[in-house]
Tab-separated table of C-alpha atoms in Angstrom:
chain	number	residue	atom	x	y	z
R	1	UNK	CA	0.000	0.000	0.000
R	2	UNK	CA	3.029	2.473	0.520
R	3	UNK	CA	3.438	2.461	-2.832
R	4	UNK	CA	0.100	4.135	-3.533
R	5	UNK	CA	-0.713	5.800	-0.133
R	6	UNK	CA	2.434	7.726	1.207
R	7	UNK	CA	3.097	6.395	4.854
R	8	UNK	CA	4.076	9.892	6.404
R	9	UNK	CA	2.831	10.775	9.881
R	10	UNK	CA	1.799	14.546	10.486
R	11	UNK	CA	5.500	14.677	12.018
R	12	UNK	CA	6.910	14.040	8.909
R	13	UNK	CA	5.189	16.994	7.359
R	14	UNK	CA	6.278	19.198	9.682
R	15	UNK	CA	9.893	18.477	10.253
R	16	UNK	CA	10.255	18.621	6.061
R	17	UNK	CA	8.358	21.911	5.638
R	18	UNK	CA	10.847	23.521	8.243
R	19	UNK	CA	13.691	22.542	6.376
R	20	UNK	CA	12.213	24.381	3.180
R	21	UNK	CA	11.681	27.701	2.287
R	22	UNK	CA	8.352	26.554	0.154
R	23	UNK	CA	6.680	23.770	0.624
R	24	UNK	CA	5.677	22.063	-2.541
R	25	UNK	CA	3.063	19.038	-2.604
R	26	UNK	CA	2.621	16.219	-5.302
R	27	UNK	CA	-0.369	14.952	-6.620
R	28	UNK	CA	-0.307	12.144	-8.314
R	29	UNK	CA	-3.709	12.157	-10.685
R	30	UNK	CA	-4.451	8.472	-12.292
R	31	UNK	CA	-7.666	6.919	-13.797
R	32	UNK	CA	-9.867	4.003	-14.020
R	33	UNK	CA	-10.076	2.738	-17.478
R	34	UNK	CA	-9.582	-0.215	-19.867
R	35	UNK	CA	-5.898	-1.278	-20.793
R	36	UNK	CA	-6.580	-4.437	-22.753
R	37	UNK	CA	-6.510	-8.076	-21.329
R	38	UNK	CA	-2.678	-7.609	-19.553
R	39	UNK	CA	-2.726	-4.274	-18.013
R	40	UNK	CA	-5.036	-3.055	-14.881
R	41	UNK	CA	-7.782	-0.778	-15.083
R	42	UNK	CA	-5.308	1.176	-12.580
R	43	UNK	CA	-2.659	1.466	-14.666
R	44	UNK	CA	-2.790	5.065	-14.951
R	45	UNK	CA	-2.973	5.433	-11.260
R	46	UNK	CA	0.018	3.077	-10.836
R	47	UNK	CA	1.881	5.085	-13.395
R	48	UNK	CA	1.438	8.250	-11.736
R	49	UNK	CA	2.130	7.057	-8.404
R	50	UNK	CA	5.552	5.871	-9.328
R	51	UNK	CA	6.339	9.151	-11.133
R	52	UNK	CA	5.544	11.139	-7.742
R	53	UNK	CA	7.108	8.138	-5.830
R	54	UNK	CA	10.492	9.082	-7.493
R	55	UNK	CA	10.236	12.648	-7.522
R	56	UNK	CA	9.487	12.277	-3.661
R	57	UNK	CA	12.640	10.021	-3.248
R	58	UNK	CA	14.700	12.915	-5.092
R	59	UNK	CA	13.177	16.003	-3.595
R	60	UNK	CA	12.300	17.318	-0.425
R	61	UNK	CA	8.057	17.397	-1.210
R	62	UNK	CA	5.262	16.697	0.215
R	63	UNK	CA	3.776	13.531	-1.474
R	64	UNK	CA	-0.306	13.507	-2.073
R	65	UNK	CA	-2.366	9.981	-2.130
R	66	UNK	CA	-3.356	9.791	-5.424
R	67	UNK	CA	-7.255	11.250	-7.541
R	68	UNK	CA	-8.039	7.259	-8.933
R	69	UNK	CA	-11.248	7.684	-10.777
R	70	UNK	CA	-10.660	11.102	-13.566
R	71	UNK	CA	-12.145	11.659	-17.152
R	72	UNK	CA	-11.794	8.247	-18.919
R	73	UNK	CA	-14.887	8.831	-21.191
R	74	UNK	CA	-13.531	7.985	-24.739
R	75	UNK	CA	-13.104	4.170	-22.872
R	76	UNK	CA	-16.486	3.691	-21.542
R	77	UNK	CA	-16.932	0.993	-24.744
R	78	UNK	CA	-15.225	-1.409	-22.451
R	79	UNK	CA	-16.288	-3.236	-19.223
R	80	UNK	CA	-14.987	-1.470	-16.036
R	81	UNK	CA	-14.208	1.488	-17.204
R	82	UNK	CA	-15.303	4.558	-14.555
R	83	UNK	CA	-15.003	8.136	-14.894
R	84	UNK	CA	-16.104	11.972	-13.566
R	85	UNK	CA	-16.730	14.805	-15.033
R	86	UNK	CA	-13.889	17.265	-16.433
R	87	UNK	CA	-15.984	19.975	-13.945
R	88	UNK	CA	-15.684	17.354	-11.046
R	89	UNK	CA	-12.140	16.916	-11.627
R	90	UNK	CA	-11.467	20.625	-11.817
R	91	UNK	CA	-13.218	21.081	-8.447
R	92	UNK	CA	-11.132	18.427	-7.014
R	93	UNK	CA	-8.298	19.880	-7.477
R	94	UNK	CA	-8.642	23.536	-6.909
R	95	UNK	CA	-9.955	21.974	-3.433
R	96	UNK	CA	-7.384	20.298	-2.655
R	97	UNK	CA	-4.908	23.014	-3.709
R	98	UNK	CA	-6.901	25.196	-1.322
R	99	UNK	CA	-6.753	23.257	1.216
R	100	UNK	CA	-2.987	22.768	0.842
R	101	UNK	CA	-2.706	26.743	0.980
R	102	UNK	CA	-4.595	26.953	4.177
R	103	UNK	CA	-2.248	24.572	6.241
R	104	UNK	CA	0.550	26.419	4.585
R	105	UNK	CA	1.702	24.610	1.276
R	106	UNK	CA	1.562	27.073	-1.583
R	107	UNK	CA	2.871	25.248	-4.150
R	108	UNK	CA	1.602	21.707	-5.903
R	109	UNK	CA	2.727	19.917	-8.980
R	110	UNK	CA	0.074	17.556	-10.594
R	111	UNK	CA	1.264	14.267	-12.044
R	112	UNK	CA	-1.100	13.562	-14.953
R	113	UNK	CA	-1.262	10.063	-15.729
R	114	UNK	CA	-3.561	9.925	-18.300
R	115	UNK	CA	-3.888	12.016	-21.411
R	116	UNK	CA	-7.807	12.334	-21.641
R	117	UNK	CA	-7.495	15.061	-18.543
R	118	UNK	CA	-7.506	17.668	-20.832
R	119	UNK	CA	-9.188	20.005	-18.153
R	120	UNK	CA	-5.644	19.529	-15.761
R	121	UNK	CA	-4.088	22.300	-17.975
R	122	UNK	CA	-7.314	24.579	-17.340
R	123	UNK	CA	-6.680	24.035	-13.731
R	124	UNK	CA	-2.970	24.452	-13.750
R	125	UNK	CA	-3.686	27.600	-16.436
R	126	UNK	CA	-6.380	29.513	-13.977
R	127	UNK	CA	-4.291	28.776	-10.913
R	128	UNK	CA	-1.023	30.168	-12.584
R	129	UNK	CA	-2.961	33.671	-13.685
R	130	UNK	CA	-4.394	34.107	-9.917
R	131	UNK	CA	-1.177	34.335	-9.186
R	132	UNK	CA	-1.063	30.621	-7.117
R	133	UNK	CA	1.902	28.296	-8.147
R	134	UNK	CA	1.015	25.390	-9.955
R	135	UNK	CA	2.379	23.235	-12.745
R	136	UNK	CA	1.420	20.152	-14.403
R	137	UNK	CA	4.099	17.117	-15.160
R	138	UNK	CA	5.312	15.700	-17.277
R	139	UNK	CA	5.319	17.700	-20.184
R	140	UNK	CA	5.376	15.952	-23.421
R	141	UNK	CA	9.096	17.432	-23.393
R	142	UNK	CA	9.823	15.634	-20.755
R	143	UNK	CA	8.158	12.552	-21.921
R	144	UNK	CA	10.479	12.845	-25.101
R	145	UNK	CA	13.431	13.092	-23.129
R	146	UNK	CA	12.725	10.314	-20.616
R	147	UNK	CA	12.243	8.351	-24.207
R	148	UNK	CA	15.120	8.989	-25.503
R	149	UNK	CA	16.976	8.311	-22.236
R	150	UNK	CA	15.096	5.055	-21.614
R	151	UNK	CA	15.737	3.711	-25.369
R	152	UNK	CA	12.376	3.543	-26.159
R	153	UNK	CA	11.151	3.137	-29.602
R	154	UNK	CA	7.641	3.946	-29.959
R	155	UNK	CA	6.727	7.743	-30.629
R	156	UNK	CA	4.531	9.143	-28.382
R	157	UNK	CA	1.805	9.688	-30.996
R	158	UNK	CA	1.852	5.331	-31.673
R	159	UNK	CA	2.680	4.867	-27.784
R	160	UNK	CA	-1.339	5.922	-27.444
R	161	UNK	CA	-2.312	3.710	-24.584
R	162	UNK	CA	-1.549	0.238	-22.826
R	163	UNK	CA	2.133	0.169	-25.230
R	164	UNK	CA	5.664	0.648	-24.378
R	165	UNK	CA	6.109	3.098	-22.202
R	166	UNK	CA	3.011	1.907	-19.820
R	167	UNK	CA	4.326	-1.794	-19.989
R	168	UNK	CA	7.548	-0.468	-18.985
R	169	UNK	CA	6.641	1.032	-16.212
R	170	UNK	CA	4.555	-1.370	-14.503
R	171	UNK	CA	7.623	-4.257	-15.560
R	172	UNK	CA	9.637	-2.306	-13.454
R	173	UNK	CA	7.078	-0.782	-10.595
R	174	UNK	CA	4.929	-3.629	-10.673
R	175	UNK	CA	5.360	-6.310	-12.267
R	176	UNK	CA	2.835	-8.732	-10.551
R	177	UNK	CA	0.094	-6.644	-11.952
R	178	UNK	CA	0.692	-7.550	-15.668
R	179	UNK	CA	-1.291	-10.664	-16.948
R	180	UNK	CA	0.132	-12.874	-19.952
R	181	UNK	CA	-0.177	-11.259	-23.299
R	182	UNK	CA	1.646	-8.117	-23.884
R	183	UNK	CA	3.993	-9.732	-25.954
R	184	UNK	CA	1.025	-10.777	-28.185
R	185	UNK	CA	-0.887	-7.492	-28.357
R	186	UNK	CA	0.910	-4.483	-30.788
R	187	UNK	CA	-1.645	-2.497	-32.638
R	188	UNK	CA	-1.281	0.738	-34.244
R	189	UNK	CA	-3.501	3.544	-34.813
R	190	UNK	CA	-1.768	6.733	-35.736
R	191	UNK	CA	-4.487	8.602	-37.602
R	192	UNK	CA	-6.948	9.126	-35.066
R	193	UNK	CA	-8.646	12.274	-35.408
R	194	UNK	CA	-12.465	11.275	-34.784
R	195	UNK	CA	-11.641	10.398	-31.271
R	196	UNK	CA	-13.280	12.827	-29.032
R	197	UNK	CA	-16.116	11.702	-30.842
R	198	UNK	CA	-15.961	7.884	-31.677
R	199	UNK	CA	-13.611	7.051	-28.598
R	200	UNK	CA	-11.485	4.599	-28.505
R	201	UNK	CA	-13.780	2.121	-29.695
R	202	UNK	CA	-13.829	3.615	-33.355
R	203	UNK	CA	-9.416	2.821	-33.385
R	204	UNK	CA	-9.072	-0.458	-31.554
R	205	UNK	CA	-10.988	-3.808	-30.711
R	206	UNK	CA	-8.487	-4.577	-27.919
R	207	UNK	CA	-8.454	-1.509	-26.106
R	208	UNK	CA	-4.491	-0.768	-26.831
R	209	UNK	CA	-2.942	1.290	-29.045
R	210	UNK	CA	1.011	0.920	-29.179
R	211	UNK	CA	3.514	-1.796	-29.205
R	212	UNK	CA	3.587	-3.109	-25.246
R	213	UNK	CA	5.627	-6.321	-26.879
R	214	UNK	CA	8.516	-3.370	-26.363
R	215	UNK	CA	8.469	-2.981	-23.299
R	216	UNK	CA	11.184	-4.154	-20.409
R	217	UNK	CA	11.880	-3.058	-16.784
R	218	UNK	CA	14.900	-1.672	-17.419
R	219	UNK	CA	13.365	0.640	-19.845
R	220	UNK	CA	11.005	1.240	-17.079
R	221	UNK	CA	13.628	2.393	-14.460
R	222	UNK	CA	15.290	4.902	-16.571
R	223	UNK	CA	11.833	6.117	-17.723
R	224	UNK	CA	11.285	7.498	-13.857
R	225	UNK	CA	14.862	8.365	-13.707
R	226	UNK	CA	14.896	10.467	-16.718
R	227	UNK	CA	11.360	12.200	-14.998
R	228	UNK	CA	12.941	12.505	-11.459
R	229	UNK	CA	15.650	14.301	-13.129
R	230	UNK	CA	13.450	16.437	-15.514
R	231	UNK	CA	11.542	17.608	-12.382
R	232	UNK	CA	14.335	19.630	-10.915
R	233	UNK	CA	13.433	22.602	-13.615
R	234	UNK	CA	9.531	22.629	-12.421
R	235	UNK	CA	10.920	22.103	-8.571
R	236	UNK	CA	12.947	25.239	-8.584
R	237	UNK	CA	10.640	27.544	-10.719
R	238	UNK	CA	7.931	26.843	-7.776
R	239	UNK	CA	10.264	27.364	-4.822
R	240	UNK	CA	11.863	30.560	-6.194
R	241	UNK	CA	11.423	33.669	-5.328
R	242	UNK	CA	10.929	35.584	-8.653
């Protein structure tokens, strides 16, 4: 469970946030959706979780449980699928970065980990023009680079969902959660225009999109080590001064 729900006592909080001159939470923000026969409807979650994880074990933050249920609507073809409303995940949000403020943590990064929460950047937009500081990670920069680093060979465009980098990940984080068949299940959809109104139905019978038969462990250890590094860019434009 530590690996989802951080383990800190309210004495942890405290003796960190004294030994920083901003405090700066992470919120790890997953979903509940389809990824084919071999990955977990949590797979998003899981992904995010070990992005914050690693960011937590590099900087001095204060690490969030994570938002499990978000906007997975263009999956809701396929059996277990779950989702909220765009305005419901705004709200959740902006609460919890409010409440953050109020106990004296003015700063938190969201960790997006999955694509369909388009409204994140609205959040992360609004917050940022009121002044508040607020960023959203990873950046498809940052995804690029961490690709690069990792040796991964799917673009980000084929690497839609369930593929590579996902695979990756979860070989290396957690690797009792994949079921058999991975190796089996490449499928590629590049042109996919139509899908904010066909879903992800109108591209793919299985539910993936990418090549997950590429994907290794140690492909997904550099992937969060490439991220954890990235971070230290969005880490010190929250805690500085300017």
């Amino acid at each position: 469970m530590s690996d989802l729900v951080p383990a800190d006592t309210t004495e942890d909080v405290r003796t960190r946030g004294a030994g920083v001159s901003r405090q700066v939470a992470v919120l790890p923000v997953g979903s509940f959706e389809q990824h084919g026969a071999f990955l977990p409807l949590a797979t998003d979650t899981l992904v995010a979780c070990a992005v914050a994880r690693e960011i937590a074990g590099a900087y001095p933050v204060h690490l969030l449980p994570p938002v499990t249920i978000s906007c997975s609507h263009e999956h809701a073809a396929w059996p277990g699928t779950v989702s909220i409303s765009s305005v419901t995940l705004h709200a959740v949000v902006r609460d919890i970065a409010a409440s953050l403020h109020r106990s004296g943590v003015d700063a938190l990064v969201v960790v997006n980990g999955h694509g369909g929460n388009y409204v994140l950047g609205n959040v992360v937009q609004e917050s940022s023009a009121r002044g508040e500081r607020m960023a959203l990670f990873p950046a498809p920069e940052d995804w690029d680079e961490a690709r690069e680093r990792a040796g991964v060979v799917t673009s980000l465009l084929t690497d839609m969902h369930a593929g590579e980098i996902e695979t990756s990940i979860l070989l290396h984080a957690h690797p009792e959660m994949l079921r058999p068949g991975y190796e089996t299940s490449d499928f590629v959809a590049d042109d996919r225009r139509h899908l904010l109104t066909l879903g992800m139905s109108g591209y793919t019978d299985s539910g993936v999109i990418g090549r997950p038969s590429l994907g290794s462990a140690e492909k997904g250890k550099e992937l969060l080590a490439s991220l954890a590094d990235s971070f230290g860019a969005y880490f010190s434009t929250l805690t500085s001064d300017g």
